[in-house]
Coordinates of C-alpha atoms in Angstrom, one line a residue:
M203 CA 0.2 -0.2 0.4
L204 CA 1.5 3.6 -0.7
L205 CA -0.4 4.8 2.4
E206 CA 2.1 2.6 4.4
Q207 CA 4.9 4.9 2.8
I208 CA 4.0 8.2 4.3
N209 CA 5.1 9.2 7.0
Q210 CA 6.2 12.7 6.7
P211 CA 4.8 15.1 3.7
K212 CA 8.2 15.1 2.1
D213 CA 7.1 11.3 1.0
L214 CA 4.1 12.9 -1.0
K215 CA 6.4 14.9 -3.0
Q216 CA 8.2 11.3 -4.9
L217 CA 4.8 9.9 -5.6
S218 CA 3.8 10.3 -9.6
I219 CA -0.1 11.3 -9.8
E220 CA -1.2 8.3 -11.0
Q221 CA 0.1 7.1 -7.2
L222 CA -1.4 10.3 -5.6
E223 CA -5.1 9.0 -7.3
Q224 CA -4.2 5.6 -5.6
L225 CA -3.3 7.4 -2.3
A226 CA -6.3 9.5 -2.3
A227 CA -8.4 6.1 -2.2
E228 CA -6.9 4.1 0.3
T229 CA -6.7 7.7 2.6
R230 CA -10.7 7.2 2.3
Q231 CA -10.6 3.8 2.8
F232 CA -8.3 4.1 6.5
L233 CA -10.6 6.8 7.6
V234 CA -14.0 5.0 6.8
E235 CA -12.0 2.2 8.9
K236 CA -10.9 4.0 12.1
L237 CA -13.9 6.3 12.5
S238 CA -16.0 3.3 12.5
V239 CA -14.6 2.7 15.9
T240 CA -13.4 6.3 17.2
G241 CA -16.2 8.3 15.4
G242 CA -15.7 12.3 14.7
H243 CA -16.1 14.5 11.1
L244 CA -16.1 11.7 8.8
S245 CA -17.7 13.8 5.6
S246 CA -15.8 16.6 5.8
N247 CA -12.8 14.9 5.2
L248 CA -13.4 12.2 3.2
G249 CA -14.2 15.6 0.9
V250 CA -11.3 17.0 1.2
V251 CA -8.9 13.9 0.7
E252 CA -7.2 15.0 -3.2
L253 CA -7.2 19.3 -1.5
T254 CA -4.7 17.9 1.1
I255 CA -2.5 15.9 -0.9
A256 CA -2.1 18.7 -3.2
L257 CA -1.6 21.3 -0.6
H258 CA 1.1 19.0 1.0
Y259 CA 2.6 17.9 -2.4
L260 CA 3.1 21.4 -4.3
F261 CA 3.4 23.6 -1.2
N262 CA 5.8 22.6 2.1
S263 CA 4.5 22.7 5.4
P264 CA 5.6 23.8 7.6
E265 CA 7.2 26.7 5.8
D266 CA 3.7 27.3 4.3
K267 CA 1.8 27.4 6.4
F268 CA -1.9 26.2 6.0
I269 CA -3.9 27.2 8.1
F270 CA -7.3 24.8 8.9
D271 CA -10.4 26.6 9.2
V272 CA -12.0 25.4 12.7
G273 CA -10.2 21.8 11.8
H274 CA -12.2 19.4 12.2
Q275 CA -11.7 18.5 8.7
S276 CA -8.0 18.3 9.3
Y277 CA -7.8 14.5 9.7
V278 CA -5.9 13.5 6.4
H279 CA -3.4 16.7 6.7
K280 CA -2.7 14.4 10.7
M281 CA -2.1 11.2 8.3
F282 CA 0.2 13.2 6.6
T283 CA 2.3 15.0 9.2
G284 CA 3.2 11.7 11.3
R285 CA 0.0 11.3 12.8
M286 CA -1.2 7.9 11.1
D287 CA -0.9 6.2 14.1
K288 CA -2.2 7.7 16.4
F289 CA -5.8 7.4 15.1
D290 CA -6.8 4.6 17.2
T291 CA -6.8 7.8 20.1
L292 CA -8.6 9.8 17.6
R293 CA -10.7 11.6 20.5
K294 CA -10.2 9.7 23.3
Y295 CA -8.2 10.8 26.5
K296 CA -5.1 11.9 26.3
G297 CA -5.2 10.7 22.7
M298 CA -5.4 12.7 19.5
C299 CA -6.9 16.2 18.8
G300 CA -10.2 15.7 16.5
F301 CA -9.6 19.5 15.9
V302 CA -5.8 20.9 14.5
K303 CA -3.8 20.9 17.3
R304 CA -0.1 23.3 17.7
S305 CA 1.1 20.9 21.1
E306 CA 1.0 17.9 18.3
S307 CA 2.7 18.7 15.5
E308 CA 4.7 21.4 13.5
H309 CA 2.2 21.2 11.1
D310 CA -0.4 22.2 12.8
V311 CA 0.4 26.0 12.9
W312 CA -3.0 27.6 14.1
E313 CA -5.8 25.6 16.1
A314 CA -9.8 26.5 16.5
G315 CA -12.7 24.3 17.6
H316 CA -14.9 27.6 16.4
S317 CA -15.4 28.4 12.4
S318 CA -14.8 31.6 11.0
T319 CA -10.9 32.6 12.6
S320 CA -8.6 31.7 9.5
L321 CA -8.6 34.4 7.6
S322 CA -7.8 36.9 10.3
A323 CA -4.6 33.8 11.2
A324 CA -3.9 33.5 7.6
M325 CA -3.6 38.1 7.2
G326 CA -2.0 37.8 10.4
M327 CA 0.6 35.8 10.1
A328 CA 1.7 37.5 6.0
I329 CA 2.3 40.5 8.0
A330 CA 4.9 38.9 10.6
R331 CA 6.3 36.9 7.8
D332 CA 6.9 40.6 5.8
M333 CA 7.7 42.8 8.9
K334 CA 10.0 39.3 9.5
G335 CA 11.8 39.5 5.3
E336 CA 10.5 35.3 4.8
T337 CA 9.3 34.4 2.0
N338 CA 6.7 31.5 2.8
R339 CA 3.4 31.0 1.8
V340 CA 0.9 31.4 3.7
I341 CA -2.6 29.2 2.9
A342 CA -6.1 29.3 4.8
I343 CA -8.9 26.8 4.1
I344 CA -11.8 28.0 4.4
G345 CA -15.7 26.4 4.5
D346 CA -18.6 27.9 2.6
G347 CA -20.3 27.5 5.6
A348 CA -17.5 29.9 7.7
L349 CA -17.7 32.6 5.0
T350 CA -21.3 32.9 6.8
G351 CA -19.6 34.0 9.6
G352 CA -18.9 37.6 10.4
M353 CA -15.4 38.0 11.3
A354 CA -14.3 35.7 7.9
L355 CA -15.6 38.7 5.9
E356 CA -14.0 41.3 8.3
A357 CA -10.7 39.8 7.8
M358 CA -11.3 39.9 4.0
N359 CA -11.6 43.4 3.8
H360 CA -8.9 43.8 5.9
I361 CA -6.7 41.6 3.6
G362 CA -8.1 42.8 0.3
H363 CA -7.4 47.0 1.6
E364 CA -3.4 45.3 2.0
K365 CA -3.1 43.4 -0.8
K366 CA -1.0 41.3 0.9
N367 CA -0.1 38.4 -1.0
L368 CA -1.8 34.8 0.7
M369 CA -3.6 32.4 -0.6
V370 CA -7.4 31.3 0.7
I371 CA -9.2 27.8 -1.0
L372 CA -12.7 28.5 -0.8
N373 CA -13.7 24.4 0.2
D374 CA -17.2 24.8 -1.4
N375 CA -19.0 21.5 -0.7
E376 CA -23.1 22.6 -1.5
M377 CA -22.7 22.9 -4.5
S378 CA -22.6 20.9 -7.5
I379 CA -20.3 21.9 -10.6
A380 CA -21.6 22.8 -13.7
P381 CA -18.8 22.3 -16.3
N382 CA -19.5 24.6 -19.2
V383 CA -19.1 27.4 -16.4
G384 CA -16.4 25.9 -14.7
A385 CA -14.2 25.6 -17.9
L386 CA -14.8 28.7 -18.8
H387 CA -13.5 30.4 -14.9
N388 CA -10.1 28.1 -15.1
Y389 CA -9.3 29.3 -18.6
L390 CA -10.4 32.7 -17.2
G391 CA -8.4 32.4 -14.4
K392 CA -5.2 30.9 -16.6
I393 CA -5.2 34.2 -17.7
R394 CA -5.7 36.4 -15.5
S395 CA -3.2 34.8 -12.4
D396 CA -0.6 34.5 -16.0
R397 CA 1.8 37.1 -14.8
N398 CA 3.3 38.2 -18.8
Y399 CA -0.6 38.5 -19.5
V400 CA -0.4 40.8 -16.4
K401 CA 2.3 43.0 -17.2
V402 CA 1.0 43.6 -21.9
K403 CA -2.4 44.9 -19.9
E404 CA -1.1 47.4 -17.8
E405 CA 1.8 48.6 -20.7
V406 CA -1.2 48.8 -23.3
E407 CA -3.2 50.7 -20.7
Y408 CA 0.0 53.0 -20.5
L409 CA -0.1 53.1 -24.0
I410 CA -3.2 54.1 -24.3
K411 CA -3.9 56.7 -21.9
K412 CA -0.7 58.4 -23.8
I413 CA -2.6 58.8 -26.2
P414 CA -3.5 63.2 -27.0
A415 CA -6.6 63.6 -26.2
I416 CA -8.8 61.0 -26.5
G417 CA -6.3 58.9 -23.9
G418 CA -7.6 59.1 -21.1
T419 CA -10.7 58.8 -22.4
L420 CA -10.9 55.8 -24.5
A421 CA -8.7 54.5 -21.7
K422 CA -11.7 54.8 -19.4
T423 CA -14.0 53.4 -21.6
L424 CA -12.0 50.5 -21.9
E425 CA -11.9 50.3 -18.0
K426 CA -15.5 50.0 -17.9
L427 CA -16.5 47.7 -20.9
K428 CA -13.5 45.5 -19.3
D429 CA -15.7 45.7 -15.5
S430 CA -19.0 44.9 -18.0
L431 CA -17.2 41.9 -19.2
K432 CA -16.3 40.4 -15.2
Y433 CA -19.5 41.0 -14.1
M434 CA -21.3 39.1 -17.0
V435 CA -18.7 36.2 -16.7
V436 CA -17.5 35.9 -13.3
S437 CA -19.2 34.9 -10.7
G438 CA -16.3 35.2 -7.9
V439 CA -16.9 39.1 -8.6
L440 CA -17.6 39.9 -4.5
F441 CA -14.4 38.9 -4.3
E442 CA -12.5 40.5 -6.7
E443 CA -14.5 43.4 -5.9
L444 CA -12.9 42.9 -2.1
G445 CA -9.6 43.0 -3.9
F446 CA -9.4 39.0 -4.3
T447 CA -7.6 37.4 -7.5
Y448 CA -10.6 34.6 -8.0
L449 CA -9.8 31.3 -9.5
G450 CA -12.4 28.9 -9.9
P451 CA -14.9 27.8 -9.0
V452 CA -12.4 24.2 -10.0
D453 CA -13.5 20.3 -9.0
G454 CA -12.2 19.7 -5.6
N455 CA -11.4 15.9 -5.8
N456 CA -9.7 16.3 -9.2
L457 CA -6.0 16.2 -8.6
P458 CA -5.0 17.5 -11.9
V459 CA -6.7 20.2 -12.6
L460 CA -7.3 21.0 -8.5
M461 CA -3.3 21.3 -8.8
E462 CA -2.8 23.0 -12.8
T463 CA -5.0 25.7 -10.1
L464 CA -3.4 25.9 -7.0
K465 CA 0.5 26.2 -9.3
Q466 CA -1.7 29.2 -11.5
A467 CA -2.6 30.6 -8.0
E468 CA 0.7 30.6 -6.8
K469 CA 1.7 32.9 -9.8
V470 CA -0.9 35.5 -8.5
E471 CA 0.7 38.8 -6.5
G472 CA -1.8 39.8 -4.0
P473 CA -4.9 37.6 -2.4
V474 CA -6.1 34.7 -4.3
M475 CA -9.3 33.1 -4.0
V476 CA -9.3 29.7 -4.9
H477 CA -13.0 28.2 -4.7
V478 CA -13.0 24.6 -4.6
L479 CA -16.1 22.5 -5.0
T480 CA -15.8 19.0 -3.4
L481 CA -17.8 16.4 -2.2
K482 CA -18.8 16.3 1.8
G483 CA -18.8 12.2 2.2
K484 CA -16.6 11.6 -1.4
G485 CA -15.6 7.8 -1.2
Y486 CA -18.5 6.4 1.4
S487 CA -21.9 6.2 0.6
P488 CA -23.8 6.6 3.6
A489 CA -21.9 9.6 3.6
E490 CA -22.1 10.9 0.8
E491 CA -26.0 10.2 0.9
D492 CA -26.2 12.1 4.2
S493 CA -23.8 14.5 4.7
H494 CA -24.9 16.6 7.6
A495 CA -25.4 13.2 9.8
W496 CA -22.3 12.5 8.9
H497 CA -20.7 15.7 9.7
G498 CA -20.1 13.9 13.0
A499 CA -20.3 10.4 13.4
S500 CA -20.5 7.9 16.4
P501 CA -19.1 5.0 15.4
Y502 CA -20.8 2.9 12.9
K503 CA -20.7 -0.5 11.0
I504 CA -19.2 0.3 8.1
E505 CA -20.9 -2.3 5.7
S506 CA -24.4 -1.0 6.3
G507 CA -23.7 2.8 7.7
K508 CA -25.6 2.2 10.8
M509 CA -24.0 4.1 13.7
V510 CA -23.7 1.9 16.7
K511 CA -25.9 3.6 19.5
S512 CA -26.5 2.0 23.3
A513 CA -30.8 2.6 24.1
G514 CA -32.1 4.2 27.2
P515 CA -33.6 7.5 28.5
P516 CA -33.7 10.7 26.0
M517 CA -30.9 13.1 25.1
Y518 CA -31.7 16.8 27.3
T519 CA -31.7 17.5 23.3
D520 CA -34.8 15.8 22.5
V521 CA -36.2 16.9 25.5
F522 CA -36.0 20.3 24.6
S523 CA -37.3 19.4 20.4
N524 CA -40.2 18.0 22.2
S525 CA -41.4 20.6 25.2
I526 CA -40.4 23.5 22.3
I527 CA -42.9 22.2 19.9
E528 CA -45.4 22.1 22.8
L529 CA -45.3 25.5 24.1
A530 CA -45.1 26.9 20.1
K531 CA -48.0 25.4 19.9
E532 CA -49.7 26.7 22.7
D533 CA -48.4 30.1 22.8
Q534 CA -47.7 32.7 18.4
R535 CA -45.2 34.3 19.7
V536 CA -42.2 31.4 20.6
I537 CA -39.9 31.7 17.8
A538 CA -36.6 29.3 17.3
V539 CA -33.3 31.2 16.1
T540 CA -29.7 29.0 16.0
P541 CA -26.4 30.0 14.7
A542 CA -26.1 26.9 11.7
M543 CA -27.3 24.3 14.1
P544 CA -30.7 22.7 13.7
G545 CA -29.8 19.4 13.5
G546 CA -27.6 19.8 17.1
S547 CA -29.5 21.7 19.0
G548 CA -32.4 19.9 18.1
L549 CA -34.5 22.3 16.6
M550 CA -35.3 20.4 12.8
K551 CA -38.9 18.7 13.8
F552 CA -39.7 22.3 15.1
A553 CA -38.8 23.5 11.2
K554 CA -41.0 21.5 9.9
E555 CA -43.5 21.6 12.2
F556 CA -43.6 25.4 12.3
P557 CA -41.3 26.8 9.3
N558 CA -42.1 30.2 9.1
R559 CA -41.1 30.5 13.1
M560 CA -37.6 29.0 12.6
F561 CA -34.3 31.3 11.9
D562 CA -30.9 29.0 11.4
V563 CA -29.2 32.4 10.3
G564 CA -26.2 30.7 10.1
I565 CA -22.5 30.5 11.8
A566 CA -24.2 34.3 13.4
E567 CA -24.0 34.5 16.9
Q568 CA -23.6 38.0 17.2
H569 CA -26.9 38.7 15.0
A570 CA -28.6 36.1 16.2
A571 CA -28.6 37.3 19.1
T572 CA -29.2 40.8 18.6
L573 CA -32.1 39.5 16.1
C574 CA -33.5 37.8 19.4
A575 CA -33.4 41.6 21.6
A576 CA -35.5 42.9 18.2
L577 CA -38.0 39.8 18.5
A578 CA -38.4 40.7 21.9
S579 CA -39.1 44.1 21.4
E580 CA -41.8 43.8 19.1
G581 CA -43.4 41.2 21.9
M582 CA -42.2 38.0 20.3
K583 CA -40.8 34.6 22.2
P584 CA -37.5 34.3 20.4
V585 CA -35.3 30.6 21.8
F586 CA -31.9 31.5 21.3
A587 CA -30.5 27.7 20.7
V588 CA -27.2 28.2 20.8
Y589 CA -24.2 25.4 22.2
S590 CA -22.5 26.8 25.4
T591 CA -19.3 27.2 23.3
F592 CA -20.8 28.6 20.7
L593 CA -22.9 31.4 22.5
Q594 CA -19.3 32.8 24.3
R595 CA -18.5 34.4 20.2
A596 CA -22.2 36.4 21.1
Y597 CA -20.8 38.4 24.6
D598 CA -20.7 41.7 23.7
Q599 CA -25.1 41.4 21.9
V600 CA -25.7 39.7 25.2
V601 CA -24.3 42.8 27.5
H602 CA -25.7 45.1 25.8
D603 CA -28.6 44.8 22.5
I604 CA -30.5 41.6 25.5
C605 CA -29.4 42.3 29.4
R606 CA -28.6 46.2 29.5
A607 CA -32.3 46.2 28.1
D608 CA -33.9 44.4 29.7
L609 CA -35.7 42.4 26.6
N610 CA -37.3 38.6 27.4
V611 CA -34.5 36.8 25.2
I612 CA -35.0 33.0 26.0
F613 CA -31.7 31.5 26.5
A614 CA -31.2 27.3 25.3
I615 CA -28.1 26.2 26.3
D616 CA -27.0 23.1 25.3
R617 CA -23.7 20.8 25.8
A618 CA -23.4 22.7 29.0
G619 CA -20.6 21.5 30.8
F620 CA -18.0 19.0 29.4
V621 CA -18.9 17.2 26.0
G622 CA -16.7 15.0 26.1
P623 CA -14.5 14.1 22.7
D624 CA -14.8 17.1 21.5
G625 CA -13.0 18.5 24.0
E626 CA -11.3 22.4 25.2
T627 CA -12.8 23.9 22.1
H628 CA -16.3 23.1 23.1
Q629 CA -16.8 22.7 26.7
G630 CA -19.2 24.1 27.8
V631 CA -17.9 25.1 31.5
Y632 CA -18.0 29.3 30.8
D633 CA -21.3 30.9 30.7
I634 CA -22.5 30.7 34.3
A635 CA -19.4 32.8 34.7
F636 CA -20.0 35.0 32.2
L637 CA -23.6 35.1 32.3
R638 CA -24.3 35.0 36.2
S639 CA -22.4 38.6 36.1
I640 CA -24.3 40.2 34.2
P641 CA -27.3 42.3 35.1
N642 CA -30.9 40.9 34.9
M643 CA -30.1 37.7 33.8
T644 CA -32.0 34.8 35.1
L645 CA -29.9 31.3 34.8
M646 CA -31.2 27.7 35.7
M647 CA -30.3 24.4 34.8
P648 CA -32.1 21.8 35.9
K649 CA -31.7 18.2 37.8
D650 CA -33.1 16.0 35.4
E651 CA -35.5 16.1 32.1
N652 CA -38.9 16.5 33.6
E653 CA -37.7 19.3 35.2
L654 CA -35.9 21.0 32.0
R655 CA -39.8 20.8 30.6
H656 CA -40.7 22.7 33.8
M657 CA -38.0 25.4 33.6
L658 CA -38.7 25.6 29.5
K659 CA -42.3 26.8 30.4
T660 CA -41.1 28.7 33.0
A661 CA -38.7 30.5 30.1
V662 CA -41.9 30.7 28.3
E663 CA -44.3 32.3 30.6
F664 CA -40.9 35.3 32.4
N665 CA -41.9 38.5 31.2
D666 CA -39.4 39.9 33.6
G667 CA -36.1 40.2 31.2
P668 CA -33.4 37.8 29.7
I669 CA -33.6 34.1 31.1
A670 CA -31.6 31.3 29.9
V671 CA -31.6 27.5 31.0
R672 CA -28.4 25.2 30.1
Y673 CA -28.8 21.6 29.8
P674 CA -25.8 19.1 29.1
R675 CA -24.9 16.6 26.7
I676 CA -26.2 13.8 27.8
S677 CA -29.1 11.4 27.9
G678 CA -31.7 12.3 30.9
S679 CA -32.6 10.0 33.9
G680 CA -35.2 8.3 32.6
V681 CA -37.8 9.9 34.7
S682 CA -41.1 10.1 34.6
M683 CA -42.3 13.1 32.8
D684 CA -45.2 15.5 34.6
E685 CA -48.3 16.2 32.4
P686 CA -48.7 19.1 32.1
M687 CA -45.9 21.4 32.2
K688 CA -45.6 23.9 35.2
V689 CA -43.7 26.8 36.3
I690 CA -41.5 26.4 38.8
P691 CA -41.0 29.7 41.4
I692 CA -38.1 32.2 40.5
G693 CA -35.2 31.6 42.3
S694 CA -36.6 28.5 44.1
W695 CA -34.0 25.6 45.3
E696 CA -35.2 22.0 46.4
V697 CA -34.1 20.0 49.0
L698 CA -34.0 16.2 48.0
R699 CA -32.2 14.7 50.7
N700 CA -32.3 16.1 54.5
G701 CA -29.1 15.9 56.8
D702 CA -27.8 18.5 59.3
S703 CA -23.7 17.6 59.6
A704 CA -23.3 19.3 55.9
V705 CA -24.9 20.3 53.0
V706 CA -24.5 20.0 49.1
L707 CA -25.9 22.7 46.9
A708 CA -25.6 21.4 43.9
V709 CA -26.8 22.2 40.3
G710 CA -28.0 20.1 37.3
P711 CA -25.8 16.7 36.6
M712 CA -23.5 16.6 40.3
I713 CA -27.3 15.9 41.8
P714 CA -27.3 12.8 41.0
V715 CA -23.1 12.5 42.4
A716 CA -24.5 14.6 46.0
M717 CA -27.4 12.0 46.2
E718 CA -24.4 8.7 45.2
A719 CA -22.1 10.8 47.5
A720 CA -24.1 11.1 51.1
E721 CA -25.4 6.9 50.9
L722 CA -21.7 6.4 51.1
L723 CA -21.2 9.1 54.4
S724 CA -24.7 7.9 56.0
K725 CA -22.5 4.4 56.8
D726 CA -20.0 6.5 58.2
G727 CA -22.5 8.5 59.8
F728 CA -22.8 11.6 58.7
Q729 CA -25.5 12.7 57.8
L730 CA -25.5 15.1 54.7
R731 CA -28.2 16.9 53.3
V732 CA -28.5 17.5 49.4
V733 CA -30.3 20.2 47.5
N734 CA -31.1 21.2 44.0
A735 CA -29.8 24.3 43.0
R736 CA -31.8 24.6 40.4
F737 CA -31.4 28.7 39.8
I738 CA -27.9 30.0 39.9
K739 CA -29.6 33.5 39.7
P740 CA -31.3 34.2 41.4
M741 CA -30.5 31.6 44.6
D742 CA -32.5 31.3 46.8
E743 CA -31.3 33.6 49.7
A744 CA -33.8 32.5 52.2
M745 CA -32.3 29.2 52.0
L746 CA -29.4 30.5 52.6
L747 CA -29.9 32.7 55.0
Q748 CA -31.1 29.4 56.9
L749 CA -28.2 27.6 56.8
A750 CA -26.5 30.7 58.0
K751 CA -28.1 30.1 60.8
E752 CA -27.4 26.7 61.1
N753 CA -24.1 27.1 61.3
I754 CA -24.2 24.1 58.5
P755 CA -20.6 23.6 56.4
I756 CA -21.5 24.1 53.0
I757 CA -20.0 22.0 49.5
T758 CA -21.2 24.1 46.7
L759 CA -21.3 21.2 43.1
E760 CA -20.8 22.5 39.8
E761 CA -20.1 21.4 36.2
G762 CA -18.7 25.0 35.3
A763 CA -15.9 27.1 36.0
Q764 CA -14.3 27.2 39.6
A765 CA -13.7 31.2 39.1
G766 CA -17.3 33.1 38.8
G767 CA -19.1 30.1 39.1
F768 CA -21.9 29.2 41.3
G769 CA -19.6 28.7 43.8
S770 CA -18.2 32.0 43.8
G771 CA -22.0 33.2 43.6
V772 CA -22.4 31.8 47.4
L773 CA -19.5 33.2 48.8
E774 CA -20.4 36.5 47.8
F775 CA -24.0 36.5 48.9
Y776 CA -22.4 35.9 52.2
S777 CA -20.3 38.3 51.8
H778 CA -22.4 40.8 50.8
H779 CA -24.5 39.5 54.7
N780 CA -21.6 40.0 56.4
L781 CA -21.6 36.5 57.0
H782 CA -17.7 35.8 57.8
G783 CA -18.0 32.7 59.0
M784 CA -19.0 30.3 56.6
R785 CA -17.5 27.6 56.3
V786 CA -17.9 27.0 52.0
K787 CA -16.4 24.9 49.8
I788 CA -16.5 25.4 46.3
I789 CA -16.2 21.9 44.0
G790 CA -15.3 23.2 39.9
I791 CA -13.4 22.9 37.3
P792 CA -10.3 24.4 38.1
D793 CA -8.3 27.3 36.7
Y794 CA -7.0 25.3 32.9
F795 CA -8.7 24.0 29.6
V796 CA -9.7 20.6 29.9
E797 CA -9.4 18.3 26.7
H798 CA -11.0 15.5 25.0
G799 CA -11.4 12.6 26.4
S800 CA -15.1 10.8 28.2
V801 CA -16.6 13.3 30.2
P802 CA -16.7 10.6 33.2
E803 CA -12.6 10.4 32.7
Q804 CA -13.2 14.6 32.6
R805 CA -14.9 14.4 35.5
A806 CA -12.5 12.5 37.7
E807 CA -10.0 14.2 36.3
V808 CA -11.3 17.7 38.1
G809 CA -12.5 15.8 40.5
L810 CA -15.9 16.6 40.1
T811 CA -16.6 12.3 41.6
V812 CA -18.4 11.1 44.6
E813 CA -15.1 9.4 46.4
R814 CA -14.3 14.1 46.2
V815 CA -17.1 15.1 47.7
V816 CA -16.9 12.8 50.5
T817 CA -13.0 13.7 51.5
E818 CA -14.5 16.8 51.7
V819 CA -17.1 16.4 53.9
Q820 CA -15.2 14.2 56.2
A821 CA -12.3 17.3 55.9
L822 CA -15.0 20.1 57.0
V823 CA -17.2 18.7 59.3
P824 CA -16.6 17.6 62.7
R825 CA -17.0 14.8 64.8
K826 CA -19.3 15.5 66.6
R827 CA -21.9 16.6 63.8
Q828 CA -21.7 12.6 62.8
R829 CA -24.9 10.8 63.8
A830 CA -24.5 6.9 64.7

């Protein structure tokens, strides 16, 4: 097999075009086999096999900088840069990251798990290169979806203004190729990228302007004619107007054509945009037929294409999906908004049920937040369905446009807490801290899927400003569902287990941890009270004051950052009320980024475990507080 001969990019350069095409087939087979066990981003990587081969064949990584937007399409890049033997550990604890990661390889020059950053990074690297007097190439690979992100457009505007030498490869995997248009563009691209053509054109324009009396007018007329033709035949005119030389569209799964276009692009002075059309899921029919479902695949059976999923209670996302449809049937004002995650956020069924009340705005979290603010200002009930990690991208709009104006926007925050294999770029562990500090915000988290339903009902009925419901990326507890949904009193907590040795104020999925710890401690004479601290803001102040009267040791337990989190809020409350004698222990996520692995492994790493709670209670509670 040719694939076995590839250890570094230089090995690719020894192969013929025919051998490279064989290598592409072997690469796809490798990916299909490995990801059937580990899961991962399959369809996007199958689509960029030829593109990645061409890049490493024509250019010289890491001297030439390959900047992958998001990085979930970098598996082939990882294969060709010495990491083929690590694919059995892909997205596993202490194993290979599912995104580009600088600490893994010198060939990973930029890392990101959020989209639309590559063009800004490319511009920064191009500026640094020129200031250092170097001559390496800077190449950004960005998807058509990522171009909906405002950050990418901001970067394009700057790149076109500065005219730096850099290449942008637009990986468009949603379009089909029209051969006649593609051939015309390839022909035009060859002419326009030819240095001699550019030189002749400039000289002709100079000579025309020298003609007495009519030279200037004639030159302007020819310029207008040139522009008119460009608007007629060049679909990439937007990029041209932004200052790029546009080449394409080109078949990104045709190696010879792709390589010829990239060679043309290399000749261009200034920024060049290469529009590449690729087939998402290419080479594996189940992924070709449904590239959306196979974007982030769980383990699957290769022959049938059926994903391996364990039976059990519904995911929190599914409960949200069904509940928000119920609420929308009751209230015509309910509108769903999501930034390019209708499937992941559970809104596909909502879109079918209410096509006029569902808005997927693309990768544009800032726009989504302000859109919701305006909807709320007009009396609607917008539900902003967003992953915790992506809500970070709309922080200014949440502060400025929603909370400052005290508008009744409902935040449905999915993937709150640890997210498992997606790792540090996607951990939903910071939203408590950054939302809790904003005035007017109400923030809650359910103990189980049944309480999630009631919290959604509470949010829709709430009319006193922004309100957020956060829920984890796990299955529910399998509890029965109450009918009908009911409103929970704002700021109320719930005692789930009585005890007077100590109290655990637990949030969301940490409640089962606290309950199990209480059971173990009871065998050793400790009676641990467990509280469902379902409202993170406002907190149950009456209960906190009662705990102060009892002078009972408190442990706060949250799957969120300790800094600024729920536990910090408890300490702030006691400080504000001058109750300085309280014994409070915060258990949360320490001040570092937790990498990929399973959720139980991530919890164990930071001490969000039954054993940790037991140890902390034993350390906090005087022996006299025990009960025989």
